[in-house]
mmCIF file of C-alpha atoms and ligand atoms in Angstrom:
data_model
loop_
_atom_site.group_PDB
_atom_site.id
_atom_site.type_symbol
_atom_site.label_atom_id
_atom_site.label_comp_id
_atom_site.label_asym_id
_atom_site.label_seq_id
_atom_site.Cartn_x
_atom_site.Cartn_y
_atom_site.Cartn_z
ATOM 1 C CA MET A 1268 -16.424 -21.522 32.631
ATOM 2 C CA THR A 1269 -14.448 -21.015 29.430
ATOM 3 C CA TYR A 1270 -14.255 -24.569 28.068
ATOM 4 C CA LEU A 1271 -17.202 -24.171 25.771
ATOM 5 C CA ILE A 1272 -15.856 -21.087 24.085
ATOM 6 C CA GLU A 1273 -12.525 -22.909 23.793
ATOM 7 C CA ASP A 1274 -14.217 -25.781 22.001
ATOM 8 C CA GLU A 1275 -15.865 -23.361 19.710
ATOM 9 C CA VAL A 1276 -12.570 -21.621 18.913
ATOM 10 C CA ILE A 1277 -10.799 -24.905 18.312
ATOM 11 C CA TYR A 1278 -13.598 -26.040 16.049
ATOM 12 C CA ILE A 1279 -13.446 -22.862 13.984
ATOM 13 C CA THR A 1280 -9.635 -22.877 13.883
ATOM 14 C CA ASN A 1281 -9.668 -26.390 12.420
ATOM 15 C CA LYS A 1282 -12.323 -25.371 9.947
ATOM 16 C CA VAL A 1283 -10.369 -22.260 8.782
ATOM 17 C CA LEU A 1284 -7.031 -24.089 8.626
ATOM 18 C CA LYS A 1285 -8.530 -26.784 6.426
ATOM 19 C CA ASN A 1286 -8.803 -24.162 3.663
ATOM 20 C CA LYS A 1287 -5.335 -22.732 4.054
ATOM 21 C CA GLU A 1288 -2.559 -24.832 2.519
ATOM 22 C CA ASP A 1289 0.275 -22.346 3.105
ATOM 23 C CA ILE A 1290 -0.166 -22.315 6.857
ATOM 24 C CA CYS A 1291 1.631 -24.605 9.339
ATOM 25 C CA THR A 1292 -0.965 -26.692 11.129
ATOM 26 C CA CYS A 1293 1.254 -28.387 13.722
ATOM 27 C CA GLU A 1294 -0.148 -28.731 17.247
ATOM 28 C CA LYS A 1295 2.001 -25.909 18.494
ATOM 29 C CA CYS A 1296 0.850 -23.388 15.990
ATOM 30 C CA LYS A 1297 -2.762 -24.482 16.404
ATOM 31 C CA LEU A 1298 -2.615 -23.992 20.184
ATOM 32 C CA ASP A 1299 -1.038 -20.562 19.658
ATOM 33 C CA ILE A 1300 -3.810 -19.609 17.276
ATOM 34 C CA VAL A 1301 -6.482 -20.736 19.775
ATOM 35 C CA ALA A 1302 -4.785 -18.955 22.660
ATOM 36 C CA ILE A 1303 -4.403 -15.646 20.811
ATOM 37 C CA SER A 1304 -7.985 -15.821 19.593
ATOM 38 C CA LEU A 1305 -9.268 -16.405 23.115
ATOM 39 C CA ASN A 1306 -7.222 -13.405 24.355
ATOM 40 C CA ASN A 1307 -8.718 -11.166 21.697
ATOM 41 C CA LEU A 1308 -12.325 -12.147 21.813
ATOM 42 C CA PRO A 1309 -14.694 -9.654 23.371
ATOM 43 C CA PRO A 1310 -14.909 -10.346 27.095
ATOM 44 C CA GLN A 1311 -18.594 -11.158 27.087
ATOM 45 C CA TYR A 1312 -17.842 -14.204 25.015
ATOM 46 C CA VAL A 1313 -15.135 -15.465 27.187
ATOM 47 C CA VAL A 1314 -16.622 -14.751 30.556
ATOM 48 C CA THR A 1315 -20.137 -15.924 29.682
ATOM 49 C CA GLU A 1316 -21.804 -18.326 32.051
ATOM 50 C CA LYS A 1317 -22.163 -21.839 30.757
ATOM 51 C CA GLY A 1318 -25.930 -21.757 30.414
ATOM 52 C CA GLU A 1319 -25.808 -18.414 28.635
ATOM 53 C CA LEU A 1320 -23.327 -19.699 26.056
ATOM 54 C CA TYR A 1321 -25.364 -22.795 25.549
ATOM 55 C CA LYS A 1322 -28.246 -20.585 24.620
ATOM 56 C CA ARG A 1323 -26.107 -18.658 22.158
ATOM 57 C CA VAL A 1324 -24.821 -21.757 20.505
ATOM 58 C CA ASN A 1325 -28.195 -23.424 20.411
ATOM 59 C CA ASN A 1326 -29.663 -20.336 18.849
ATOM 60 C CA MET A 1327 -26.929 -20.611 16.265
ATOM 61 C CA ASN A 1328 -26.010 -16.997 16.830
ATOM 62 C CA ILE A 1329 -24.355 -16.123 13.509
ATOM 63 C CA GLN A 1330 -22.666 -12.996 14.907
ATOM 64 C CA PHE A 1331 -20.989 -15.139 17.558
ATOM 65 C CA GLU A 1332 -19.469 -17.382 14.868
ATOM 66 C CA ILE A 1333 -18.462 -14.459 12.703
ATOM 67 C CA ASP A 1334 -16.656 -12.810 15.534
ATOM 68 C CA ILE A 1335 -14.733 -15.901 16.475
ATOM 69 C CA THR A 1336 -13.823 -16.622 12.835
ATOM 70 C CA ARG A 1337 -12.549 -13.084 12.365
ATOM 71 C CA GLU A 1338 -10.314 -13.421 15.469
ATOM 72 C CA VAL A 1339 -9.122 -16.854 14.308
ATOM 73 C CA ILE A 1340 -8.075 -15.472 10.954
ATOM 74 C CA LYS A 1341 -6.179 -12.594 12.516
ATOM 75 C CA SER A 1342 -4.443 -15.031 14.887
ATOM 76 C CA ILE A 1343 -3.488 -17.286 11.995
ATOM 77 C CA GLU A 1344 -1.867 -14.383 10.216
ATOM 78 C CA LYS A 1345 0.060 -13.468 13.387
ATOM 79 C CA VAL A 1346 1.270 -17.000 14.147
ATOM 80 C CA ASN A 1347 2.154 -17.544 10.451
ATOM 81 C CA LYS A 1348 4.339 -14.514 10.420
ATOM 82 C CA LYS A 1349 6.108 -15.497 13.601
ATOM 83 C CA PRO A 1350 5.804 -19.238 14.291
ATOM 84 C CA ARG A 1351 7.240 -20.153 17.659
ATOM 85 C CA HIS A 1352 8.415 -23.599 16.621
ATOM 86 C CA LYS A 1353 11.759 -24.400 15.189
HETATM 87 ZN ZN1 ZN B 2180 3.834 -25.007 13.343
#
């Protein structure tokens, strides 16, 4: 039941990357950023049941978005330092 959190991470990744001109935004780097972010998110976000997460999103839990954004930014820095593409 992790697809919703994935959608949220992808959404935030795209949002953050839009404001970063010096970062590679190819599909490979984007997928890396999403994967690293998902790995680093607190487990309660990733393992949350579908209904529970719906509630969080519907309540527009600001902390939820802040946490994801923070992880996405960290992941972007990591991927940018060491891009896996040629
Ligand atoms: Zn790239």
